[in-house]
XYZ file of C-alpha atoms in Angstrom:
657
model
C -165.001 -74.540 -42.520
C -164.530 -77.518 -45.122
C -167.376 -80.114 -45.563
C -166.092 -83.970 -45.677
C -168.464 -85.464 -47.756
C -169.515 -89.225 -47.622
C -171.140 -91.013 -50.569
C -174.517 -89.477 -51.397
C -174.331 -86.429 -49.186
C -174.524 -83.082 -50.204
C -173.392 -79.336 -49.439
C -174.549 -75.716 -50.377
C -172.044 -73.766 -52.734
C -171.376 -70.372 -51.338
C -170.160 -69.083 -54.721
C -170.245 -70.208 -58.463
C -166.672 -69.891 -59.651
C -165.012 -72.890 -58.647
C -162.155 -75.022 -58.833
C -162.397 -79.043 -58.600
C -159.228 -80.613 -57.796
C -158.545 -84.273 -58.194
C -155.588 -86.075 -56.620
C -155.763 -89.763 -57.876
C -151.508 -90.915 -56.875
C -151.812 -92.359 -60.664
C -152.609 -90.892 -63.909
C -156.491 -90.760 -64.592
C -158.673 -89.196 -67.309
C -160.586 -86.287 -65.983
C -163.723 -85.113 -67.509
C -167.237 -83.665 -66.934
C -171.039 -83.774 -68.187
C -173.534 -81.266 -68.314
C -177.310 -82.613 -67.536
C -180.290 -81.145 -67.748
C -182.926 -80.841 -65.153
C -183.728 -84.644 -65.204
C -179.492 -85.173 -65.454
C -179.769 -85.985 -69.231
C -176.695 -85.153 -71.341
C -178.221 -83.711 -74.427
C -175.063 -84.418 -76.934
C -171.635 -84.539 -77.164
C -171.594 -80.728 -77.087
C -172.352 -81.125 -73.486
C -169.211 -83.211 -72.666
C -165.810 -81.874 -71.546
C -162.843 -84.139 -72.147
C -159.287 -84.053 -73.186
C -160.262 -84.176 -76.733
C -162.606 -81.037 -76.312
C -161.325 -79.702 -73.046
C -163.725 -76.329 -72.857
C -167.348 -75.805 -72.681
C -169.097 -72.410 -71.716
C -168.284 -72.289 -68.170
C -166.295 -75.508 -67.760
C -162.549 -76.639 -68.497
C -161.071 -79.795 -67.861
C -157.457 -81.154 -68.331
C -156.048 -82.131 -71.710
C -154.537 -85.166 -70.809
C -154.350 -88.131 -68.038
C -152.434 -86.728 -64.653
C -152.314 -87.886 -61.043
C -153.686 -84.357 -59.992
C -156.091 -82.497 -62.140
C -157.780 -78.980 -61.660
C -161.346 -78.395 -63.533
C -162.347 -74.768 -63.828
C -166.094 -74.151 -63.209
C -168.221 -71.203 -63.632
C -171.779 -72.088 -63.071
C -172.959 -68.415 -64.001
C -171.832 -68.856 -67.651
C -172.835 -72.633 -68.172
C -175.129 -73.168 -71.218
C -178.902 -72.468 -70.931
C -180.616 -75.248 -69.717
C -177.496 -76.600 -67.677
C -178.669 -77.888 -64.577
C -176.188 -80.329 -63.498
C -172.185 -80.783 -63.896
C -170.839 -84.345 -63.269
C -167.389 -84.776 -62.587
C -165.998 -88.190 -64.219
C -162.848 -90.135 -63.840
C -161.555 -92.753 -65.856
C -158.420 -95.053 -65.911
C -156.413 -94.665 -69.433
C -156.742 -97.601 -71.502
C -153.676 -99.316 -73.093
C -151.157 -96.881 -71.016
C -149.606 -99.728 -69.151
C -150.937 -98.465 -65.899
C -153.495 -100.422 -63.621
C -156.803 -101.150 -64.980
C -159.042 -100.975 -61.915
C -159.771 -98.578 -59.195
C -159.243 -100.963 -56.649
C -155.628 -101.097 -57.546
C -154.825 -97.725 -56.910
C -155.260 -95.424 -54.028
C -158.468 -93.914 -53.191
C -158.976 -90.819 -55.496
C -159.570 -87.628 -53.474
C -161.665 -84.743 -55.028
C -162.007 -81.229 -53.460
C -164.326 -78.260 -54.549
C -162.418 -74.975 -53.874
C -162.888 -71.188 -54.365
C -160.666 -69.247 -56.585
C -158.261 -68.567 -53.386
C -157.521 -72.490 -52.849
C -159.986 -72.503 -49.615
C -161.659 -76.029 -49.815
C -165.465 -75.780 -49.609
C -166.155 -79.751 -49.652
C -163.693 -82.790 -50.207
C -164.738 -86.330 -50.975
C -162.703 -89.540 -50.944
C -163.722 -91.939 -53.444
C -163.221 -95.150 -51.087
C -164.687 -98.750 -51.826
C -164.056 -99.034 -55.663
C -162.534 -102.477 -56.843
C -163.144 -103.440 -60.447
C -164.173 -100.356 -61.789
C -161.930 -98.474 -64.328
C -164.368 -95.610 -64.319
C -166.550 -93.249 -61.686
C -168.914 -90.330 -61.321
C -166.901 -88.448 -58.685
C -169.592 -85.830 -57.827
C -172.209 -83.747 -59.031
C -172.814 -79.768 -58.861
C -176.312 -79.211 -59.438
C -179.032 -76.458 -59.293
C -181.801 -76.801 -56.689
C -184.191 -73.795 -56.306
C -181.666 -71.412 -57.629
C -179.056 -72.353 -55.249
C -176.072 -74.759 -56.355
C -174.965 -77.602 -54.215
C -172.408 -80.128 -54.395
C -173.327 -84.009 -54.073
C -170.636 -86.860 -53.639
C -171.944 -89.504 -55.831
C -168.682 -92.135 -56.219
C -170.971 -94.340 -58.724
C -168.181 -96.923 -60.371
C -168.289 -98.498 -63.588
C -166.661 -102.107 -64.280
C -167.522 -101.311 -68.052
C -165.459 -98.308 -68.087
C -165.899 -94.960 -69.845
C -168.427 -96.129 -72.485
C -170.890 -97.679 -69.625
C -170.655 -94.593 -67.686
C -171.547 -92.307 -70.515
C -174.247 -94.444 -71.532
C -175.738 -94.452 -67.873
C -176.042 -90.874 -68.511
C -177.831 -91.038 -71.913
C -175.250 -90.181 -74.366
C -175.813 -91.761 -77.805
C -172.764 -93.841 -79.460
C -171.229 -94.073 -75.915
C -168.728 -96.518 -77.076
C -167.317 -94.433 -79.882
C -167.014 -91.337 -77.985
C -165.221 -93.400 -75.131
C -162.951 -94.440 -77.312
C -162.212 -91.177 -78.923
C -161.509 -89.871 -75.829
C -158.921 -92.394 -74.816
C -157.175 -91.793 -78.256
C -157.150 -88.132 -77.281
C -155.658 -89.338 -74.117
C -153.066 -91.652 -75.500
C -151.698 -88.811 -77.502
C -151.567 -86.390 -75.068
C -149.350 -88.667 -73.062
C -147.282 -89.406 -75.860
C -146.354 -85.603 -76.046
C -146.235 -85.082 -72.603
C -143.041 -84.366 -70.637
C -142.759 -87.079 -67.993
C -142.644 -85.597 -64.497
C -139.766 -86.190 -62.226
C -140.311 -88.853 -59.507
C -141.222 -87.717 -56.133
C -138.823 -87.964 -53.784
C -139.328 -90.005 -50.308
C -139.212 -86.581 -48.197
C -141.469 -84.734 -50.738
C -140.973 -82.159 -53.517
C -138.900 -78.870 -53.570
C -139.210 -76.320 -50.641
C -139.758 -73.346 -52.343
C -139.657 -69.825 -50.281
C -141.717 -67.584 -52.820
C -141.845 -65.045 -50.246
C -140.733 -63.667 -46.839
C -143.944 -64.397 -44.963
C -144.234 -66.910 -42.130
C -145.929 -69.200 -43.903
C -142.967 -70.564 -45.903
C -140.334 -70.915 -43.085
C -138.065 -73.926 -43.674
C -139.267 -76.914 -41.881
C -137.064 -78.681 -39.438
C -134.750 -81.509 -41.078
C -135.627 -85.038 -40.062
C -133.378 -87.287 -38.238
C -131.181 -88.750 -41.093
C -130.780 -92.534 -41.686
C -128.021 -94.470 -40.731
C -127.793 -96.046 -44.387
C -127.518 -95.841 -47.334
C -125.675 -92.295 -48.107
C -127.897 -91.887 -50.994
C -131.374 -93.344 -51.228
C -132.360 -96.191 -53.521
C -133.319 -95.550 -57.155
C -136.668 -93.559 -57.154
C -139.902 -95.562 -58.620
C -142.124 -94.069 -61.147
C -144.973 -92.168 -59.798
C -147.250 -93.498 -62.616
C -147.078 -97.145 -61.321
C -146.212 -96.879 -57.382
C -149.293 -95.522 -55.309
C -148.423 -92.502 -53.569
C -149.899 -91.050 -50.079
C -152.649 -88.213 -51.089
C -151.584 -84.845 -51.116
C -153.993 -82.361 -52.178
C -152.528 -79.931 -54.595
C -152.640 -76.049 -53.756
C -153.580 -73.159 -55.716
C -151.951 -72.018 -58.635
C -152.666 -68.238 -57.441
C -153.487 -68.215 -53.838
C -155.842 -65.129 -52.482
C -153.915 -62.012 -50.873
C -152.696 -62.834 -47.546
C -153.572 -60.385 -44.542
C -149.902 -58.945 -44.212
C -148.543 -59.685 -47.560
C -148.432 -59.952 -51.314
C -150.156 -63.070 -53.124
C -148.182 -66.053 -52.785
C -147.989 -68.285 -55.815
C -145.802 -70.793 -54.302
C -147.185 -74.481 -54.560
C -148.199 -75.973 -50.902
C -147.391 -79.540 -52.275
C -143.593 -78.816 -52.372
C -143.464 -77.501 -48.624
C -142.582 -80.997 -47.126
C -139.664 -81.730 -44.958
C -136.108 -81.381 -46.049
C -133.423 -84.059 -46.487
C -130.702 -84.644 -44.222
C -128.793 -82.275 -46.021
C -130.478 -78.904 -45.850
C -130.600 -76.920 -49.126
C -128.910 -73.049 -49.409
C -130.937 -70.549 -47.690
C -130.912 -66.892 -48.907
C -130.643 -64.025 -46.691
C -134.248 -63.026 -44.682
C -136.401 -60.888 -46.853
C -137.578 -57.614 -45.474
C -141.113 -57.527 -44.543
C -143.474 -57.315 -47.799
C -140.277 -58.375 -50.110
C -139.854 -61.438 -51.896
C -136.788 -63.777 -50.299
C -133.458 -63.577 -52.704
C -133.314 -66.647 -54.796
C -130.727 -69.114 -54.520
C -129.156 -72.106 -56.498
C -130.198 -75.425 -54.912
C -133.504 -74.024 -53.188
C -134.834 -77.733 -53.088
C -134.948 -80.998 -51.437
C -132.076 -83.365 -52.198
C -129.448 -85.711 -51.304
C -126.851 -83.843 -53.166
C -126.441 -79.946 -54.755
C -127.204 -81.897 -58.186
C -130.601 -83.644 -56.560
C -131.431 -80.091 -55.134
C -131.045 -78.424 -58.476
C -132.969 -80.973 -60.559
C -135.776 -80.810 -58.069
C -135.572 -76.829 -58.226
C -135.502 -76.911 -62.042
C -138.901 -78.971 -62.127
C -140.322 -76.994 -59.596
C -139.729 -73.831 -61.546
C -141.127 -75.408 -64.401
C -144.338 -76.290 -62.567
C -144.459 -73.040 -61.208
C -144.400 -71.265 -64.432
C -147.362 -73.653 -65.734
C -149.482 -72.874 -63.109
C -148.995 -69.153 -62.812
C -149.604 -68.849 -66.515
C -152.706 -71.020 -66.127
C -154.034 -68.925 -63.416
C -153.569 -65.854 -65.691
C -155.140 -67.257 -68.709
C -157.979 -68.711 -66.706
C -158.668 -64.898 -65.278
C -158.314 -63.719 -68.874
C -160.877 -66.227 -70.069
C -163.520 -65.384 -66.956
C -163.038 -61.563 -67.687
C -163.857 -62.099 -71.207
C -166.701 -64.423 -70.430
C -168.084 -62.058 -67.815
C -168.132 -59.025 -70.339
C -170.146 -61.121 -72.725
C -172.711 -61.915 -70.060
C -172.797 -58.417 -69.086
C -173.298 -57.527 -72.692
C -176.040 -60.090 -73.303
C -177.962 -59.071 -70.284
C -177.661 -55.636 -70.743
C -178.514 -55.711 -74.344
C -181.193 -58.322 -74.292
C -184.129 -55.327 -73.798
C -184.379 -53.905 -77.362
C -184.438 -50.182 -75.839
C -180.829 -50.424 -75.076
C -179.421 -51.421 -78.034
C -179.274 -47.902 -79.420
C -178.329 -44.828 -77.833
C -176.564 -43.878 -74.799
C -177.809 -46.607 -72.644
C -176.002 -49.464 -74.922
C -173.128 -47.487 -75.242
C -172.585 -47.188 -71.475
C -173.193 -50.611 -71.077
C -170.606 -51.466 -73.627
C -167.988 -49.207 -72.087
C -168.880 -50.522 -68.508
C -168.455 -54.236 -69.831
C -165.127 -53.435 -71.421
C -163.779 -51.447 -68.509
C -164.470 -54.347 -66.074
C -162.977 -56.767 -68.497
C -159.867 -54.498 -68.802
C -159.489 -54.059 -65.217
C -159.636 -57.842 -64.330
C -157.249 -58.425 -67.206
C -154.826 -55.965 -65.772
C -154.908 -57.124 -62.560
C -154.401 -60.718 -63.555
C -151.276 -59.639 -65.294
C -149.990 -57.913 -62.552
C -149.922 -60.990 -60.634
C -148.510 -63.001 -63.898
C -145.879 -60.115 -63.968
C -144.870 -60.580 -60.223
C -144.970 -64.133 -60.472
C -142.716 -64.213 -63.556
C -140.328 -61.663 -62.216
C -139.472 -63.806 -59.182
C -138.969 -67.099 -61.515
C -136.833 -65.193 -63.833
C -134.688 -64.110 -60.943
C -134.513 -67.519 -59.563
C -133.285 -68.751 -62.981
C -130.592 -66.316 -63.278
C -129.036 -67.586 -60.207
C -129.859 -71.349 -60.885
C -128.221 -71.298 -64.327
C -124.757 -70.584 -63.743
C -124.745 -73.052 -61.010
C -125.568 -75.615 -63.256
C -123.380 -78.967 -63.639
C -122.478 -79.717 -66.833
C -125.144 -82.597 -67.510
C -128.022 -79.697 -66.749
C -125.910 -76.991 -68.684
C -126.297 -75.620 -72.086
C -123.384 -75.721 -74.562
C -122.690 -71.987 -73.845
C -121.832 -72.372 -70.215
C -118.376 -72.194 -69.546
C -118.504 -75.420 -67.384
C -118.246 -77.412 -70.540
C -114.763 -75.870 -71.019
C -113.518 -77.296 -67.845
C -115.610 -80.294 -68.005
C -114.069 -83.889 -67.130
C -115.535 -87.172 -67.557
C -117.410 -88.262 -64.151
C -117.037 -91.131 -62.200
C -120.691 -91.555 -61.909
C -123.506 -90.874 -63.867
C -125.779 -87.676 -63.036
C -129.500 -87.736 -62.243
C -130.737 -86.311 -65.501
C -129.476 -84.775 -68.718
C -130.505 -81.523 -70.264
C -132.037 -81.753 -73.949
C -133.225 -78.652 -74.589
C -135.223 -75.229 -73.310
C -138.993 -74.633 -72.868
C -140.921 -71.368 -72.768
C -144.276 -70.208 -72.950
C -145.725 -66.910 -75.365
C -146.052 -64.950 -71.918
C -142.607 -64.630 -71.526
C -140.283 -66.138 -74.125
C -137.075 -64.802 -72.600
C -137.880 -66.886 -69.493
C -136.734 -70.251 -70.480
C -137.021 -73.755 -68.400
C -134.391 -76.539 -68.952
C -136.033 -79.577 -70.007
C -134.247 -82.306 -68.145
C -134.603 -86.117 -68.637
C -133.902 -88.666 -66.132
C -130.949 -91.094 -66.592
C -130.697 -93.905 -67.868
C -133.048 -92.641 -70.394
C -136.676 -94.227 -69.527
C -137.713 -93.806 -73.452
C -136.156 -93.206 -76.580
C -135.748 -89.643 -78.642
C -136.977 -88.721 -81.919
C -135.733 -86.037 -83.598
C -138.334 -84.862 -86.020
C -136.683 -84.208 -89.410
C -139.703 -83.479 -91.209
C -141.867 -80.055 -91.758
C -143.692 -79.533 -88.645
C -146.000 -76.622 -87.622
C -143.013 -74.513 -87.060
C -142.844 -71.177 -89.089
C -139.092 -72.134 -89.061
C -139.063 -75.385 -90.077
C -141.987 -74.320 -92.627
C -139.557 -71.865 -94.463
C -136.420 -74.007 -94.318
C -135.035 -75.858 -97.129
C -135.457 -79.667 -96.783
C -131.874 -80.781 -97.068
C -130.772 -78.077 -94.262
C -133.486 -79.189 -92.032
C -132.492 -83.221 -92.277
C -128.761 -81.863 -91.660
C -129.991 -79.864 -88.329
C -131.802 -82.853 -87.409
C -128.621 -85.214 -87.613
C -126.538 -82.415 -86.083
C -129.020 -82.295 -83.058
C -128.970 -85.930 -82.579
C -124.921 -86.126 -82.611
C -124.971 -83.134 -80.022
C -127.173 -85.518 -77.705
C -125.007 -88.249 -78.295
C -121.864 -86.362 -77.517
C -123.645 -85.014 -74.200
C -124.363 -88.799 -73.298
C -121.081 -89.728 -74.229
C -119.528 -87.086 -71.910
C -121.774 -87.572 -68.658
C -121.077 -91.498 -68.421
C -117.997 -92.806 -66.858
C -115.458 -94.145 -69.069
C -116.760 -97.179 -71.205
C -119.911 -97.181 -69.746
C -121.766 -95.539 -72.723
C -121.663 -97.011 -76.209
C -122.900 -95.213 -79.327
C -123.867 -97.358 -82.499
C -124.925 -95.314 -85.674
C -127.207 -96.706 -88.514
C -126.677 -94.525 -92.085
C -128.110 -96.538 -94.529
C -127.061 -94.259 -97.496
C -124.335 -92.587 -95.755
C -125.997 -89.199 -96.282
C -124.969 -87.954 -92.463
C -120.954 -88.157 -92.786
C -120.886 -84.612 -92.360
C -122.754 -84.075 -89.193
C -121.409 -87.440 -87.924
C -117.633 -86.198 -88.468
C -117.375 -84.902 -84.738
C -118.106 -88.571 -83.110
C -116.176 -90.181 -85.945
C -112.863 -88.218 -85.826
C -112.951 -88.346 -81.975
C -113.116 -92.205 -82.038
C -115.723 -92.529 -79.709
C -118.321 -94.668 -81.670
C -118.721 -98.288 -81.010
C -117.756 -98.829 -84.721
C -118.131 -97.347 -88.040
C -121.423 -95.923 -89.061
C -123.585 -98.511 -90.569
C -124.615 -98.576 -94.140
C -126.516 -100.357 -96.531
C -129.160 -103.013 -95.739
C -126.177 -105.653 -94.674
C -124.746 -102.952 -92.243
C -128.566 -102.280 -90.639
C -129.218 -105.799 -90.277
C -125.820 -106.287 -88.671
C -126.223 -103.618 -85.866
C -129.748 -104.802 -85.280
C -128.976 -108.384 -84.733
C -126.312 -107.343 -82.360
C -128.449 -104.875 -80.194
C -131.309 -107.488 -80.288
C -129.336 -110.191 -79.040
C -127.983 -107.957 -76.255
C -131.642 -107.312 -75.236
C -132.569 -111.039 -75.180
C -129.256 -112.142 -73.382
C -129.907 -109.463 -70.578
C -133.695 -110.036 -70.198
C -133.218 -113.752 -69.883
C -130.280 -113.334 -67.323
C -132.362 -110.821 -65.335
C -135.316 -112.979 -65.173
C -133.598 -116.085 -64.050
C -131.460 -114.086 -61.514
C -128.326 -115.193 -63.540
C -126.440 -111.992 -64.413
C -122.955 -113.451 -63.661
C -123.918 -116.401 -66.568
C -123.744 -113.474 -69.569
C -121.429 -114.037 -72.220
C -117.591 -112.637 -71.355
C -117.839 -110.991 -74.868
C -121.107 -108.796 -73.974
C -120.879 -105.176 -73.236
C -123.136 -104.774 -70.238
C -122.832 -100.753 -70.364
C -125.468 -98.499 -71.653
C -126.087 -98.680 -75.260
C -127.424 -95.767 -77.713
C -128.380 -96.717 -81.211
C -128.592 -93.417 -83.373
C -130.570 -94.080 -86.630
C -130.557 -91.661 -89.552
C -133.009 -91.016 -92.418
C -135.740 -93.867 -90.866
C -137.167 -95.818 -92.617
C -135.007 -96.099 -95.669
C -132.733 -99.076 -95.587
C -135.157 -101.125 -93.336
C -137.063 -103.908 -94.658
C -139.909 -105.539 -92.752
C -137.636 -107.233 -90.345
C -135.607 -104.425 -89.388
C -138.625 -102.316 -88.623
C -139.665 -105.233 -86.496
C -136.470 -105.350 -84.677
C -136.315 -101.492 -84.288
C -139.650 -101.517 -82.553
C -138.604 -104.356 -80.205
C -135.630 -102.149 -79.171
C -137.890 -99.323 -78.808
C -140.250 -101.331 -76.539
C -137.880 -103.688 -74.568
C -134.514 -102.096 -74.862
C -134.768 -99.029 -72.283
C -135.310 -101.258 -69.309
C -131.927 -103.373 -70.156
C -129.946 -100.457 -71.220
C -130.410 -100.055 -75.302
C -131.703 -96.558 -75.994
C -132.976 -95.066 -79.621
C -132.056 -91.845 -80.922
C -133.782 -91.596 -84.242
C -133.690 -88.858 -86.857
C -136.864 -89.355 -89.170
C -139.829 -88.044 -90.744
C -142.872 -89.399 -90.102
C -144.216 -88.657 -93.446
C -141.489 -90.975 -95.270
C -142.526 -93.541 -93.208
C -146.494 -93.241 -93.985
C -146.400 -96.400 -96.110
C -146.195 -98.355 -92.898
C -149.584 -97.030 -91.780
C -150.727 -97.411 -88.223
C -148.086 -100.306 -87.788
C -145.639 -97.665 -86.574
C -147.569 -95.387 -84.440
C -146.849 -97.269 -81.392
C -143.022 -96.668 -82.273
C -143.754 -92.923 -82.401
C -145.865 -92.788 -79.086
C -142.817 -94.580 -77.359
C -140.497 -91.983 -78.546
C -139.919 -88.309 -76.850
C -140.454 -86.241 -80.009
C -138.378 -83.187 -80.251
C -137.149 -80.821 -83.042
C -133.910 -79.289 -84.479
C -135.724 -75.751 -84.519
C -137.961 -74.352 -81.934
C -141.237 -75.722 -82.204
C -144.570 -75.545 -79.855
C -145.486 -79.348 -79.482
C -144.506 -80.395 -76.015
C -146.877 -80.173 -73.129
C -146.339 -80.208 -69.085
C -147.814 -83.001 -67.037
C -150.097 -80.300 -64.593
C -152.030 -78.558 -67.057
C -151.198 -79.157 -70.406
C -150.052 -76.031 -71.935
C -148.218 -76.049 -75.390
C -144.620 -75.394 -74.660
C -142.044 -74.034 -77.125
C -139.246 -76.485 -77.434
C -135.632 -74.903 -78.253
C -133.077 -77.083 -78.905
C -129.516 -76.600 -77.316
C -127.136 -74.951 -79.984
C -123.568 -74.917 -79.694
C -122.428 -71.317 -79.737
C -121.129 -69.904 -83.373
C -117.561 -70.403 -83.945
C -117.082 -72.409 -80.537
C -115.113 -76.002 -80.511
C -116.707 -77.045 -77.378
C -118.231 -80.067 -78.777
C -114.859 -81.337 -80.315
C -113.094 -80.572 -76.930
C -115.792 -82.330 -75.114
C -115.377 -85.463 -77.076
C -111.714 -85.427 -77.156
C -111.824 -85.478 -73.573
C -114.185 -88.526 -73.503
C -111.858 -90.134 -75.741
C -108.898 -89.331 -73.626
C -110.798 -90.611 -70.419
C -111.540 -94.169 -72.203
C -107.756 -94.544 -73.407
C -106.888 -93.842 -69.668
C -108.989 -96.279 -68.359
C -108.027 -98.906 -71.064
C -111.240 -98.906 -72.864
């Protein structure tokens, strides 16, 4: 039975391997400190935080998120550690709320590895505090207990760490927040939550996953209003489910995420034929909530993304536990000098390795079962995708017609993890774009980039940008999306040829300082005018010559050709442009802009970084895995890009644009 704790109450823990789950409704930083018998933190080596997420027996998230899962193995803690304190803090400088009183009360649950809740605590009564000690696990007479703390600190993370006896608490708090800022910059933004909930997954044929009864549909509108950003809109508390639930009494392990088991929308998703007892249900495309097939597919893809992230997290955690357990058993067995030599020592080593291999094998079997299910789902989803969600090799592009309304999202690449490189999840970004895109033309940590010629890498980066611009033009209605190009030295004439030859650019690529200044002045003026009209509620007062459609600025070889004024204007467009329909697509090598120093750091952080070759630099928003990003490639010898751009030009002519 779950113990629902109130501030100051404690509860005995029945096991030592635990998960601590946090649901906050808004992105928060989660960390933990280890304390001795007096509760004193001996040093930074006893603090787990996003910049240093792992300690013996303790692992926390690497970035700010609305939901967290902290792994705790109390038997593996360092010697002398008698207390684990879970800390929560609001990110600084992320544009979010600055005090816990402005967000829903955080909910913390201590669970077993099977997801069963042992104790829960809702942190109510917070106001001006921006950091809080949520709860603590402590040892008392060889038994471990959990206590609900809920102690808030208006002085933030620094005050909270100082209260635990940490030296240089202010500097440490700053480094933690800097790590969080870096993590948020490389993280893929999660999709907004729908009003009805997330997708419904039917992972097995068990009765626990029967489709719920659809609610009565509203009278209007036919489509819901644009969904808000979950980072700034309070959401009802929903405790996340386990990444790997324990075996059911009458079926296999179920890895479906309970947070997606909500009521379906008025238009129910397709259903698969009933599964035979003990077998997984056959996957179908559109097996998610949504008001249209495109929305259901969008939610299904993000659900697959989350399932894969959590399944791999469960596997890696199990492997880490197996290694930790083997080390502990060896330490205990060999602590007696008499066992270090001879048969006793050999038997201890062999026994510890056998247990490690058994645990690892069982974890791999569970992972393979889950991966096989996701691979089967991907196999039926990929052929059903609309053009905006499909790769260039999908036949849907050969029959593409320019739509009359924009889709929910656009595919800009694929993501995969090393545990199953062939299982790839489409990377979808919402439309209109919520942040700009940066195609990194420099040498990255990728082996492919390191071995490639610099000129070839730059050309690939520009070709990638052109392909993304073409996809955006193809999925917007005629005349509602314009593309401007800045190519200061004229070095990208080859990659830009498909756009130029099709006549789909707003004007010739701008070259030289004069061309750069002209385009930036034009787009800056547009941002200023639209902002003023929106704030004044006078959209009809805009000049008749102002193009109110979405605008994309493709910048090649930044910062060449940019003076200080141009750099300032570019930063302004990156910050203010997306809200009023002006977006950046930059091709740049950050090292070449290093002369500007930290002045450009906000610019880089504001853009979603992608690469022209495979590179492991993007993080998921749930557990923070490093995912390998694969850019979308046009099949060799295919003319699909030229055909799509020709269709865009024809649609514009037909519409008189």
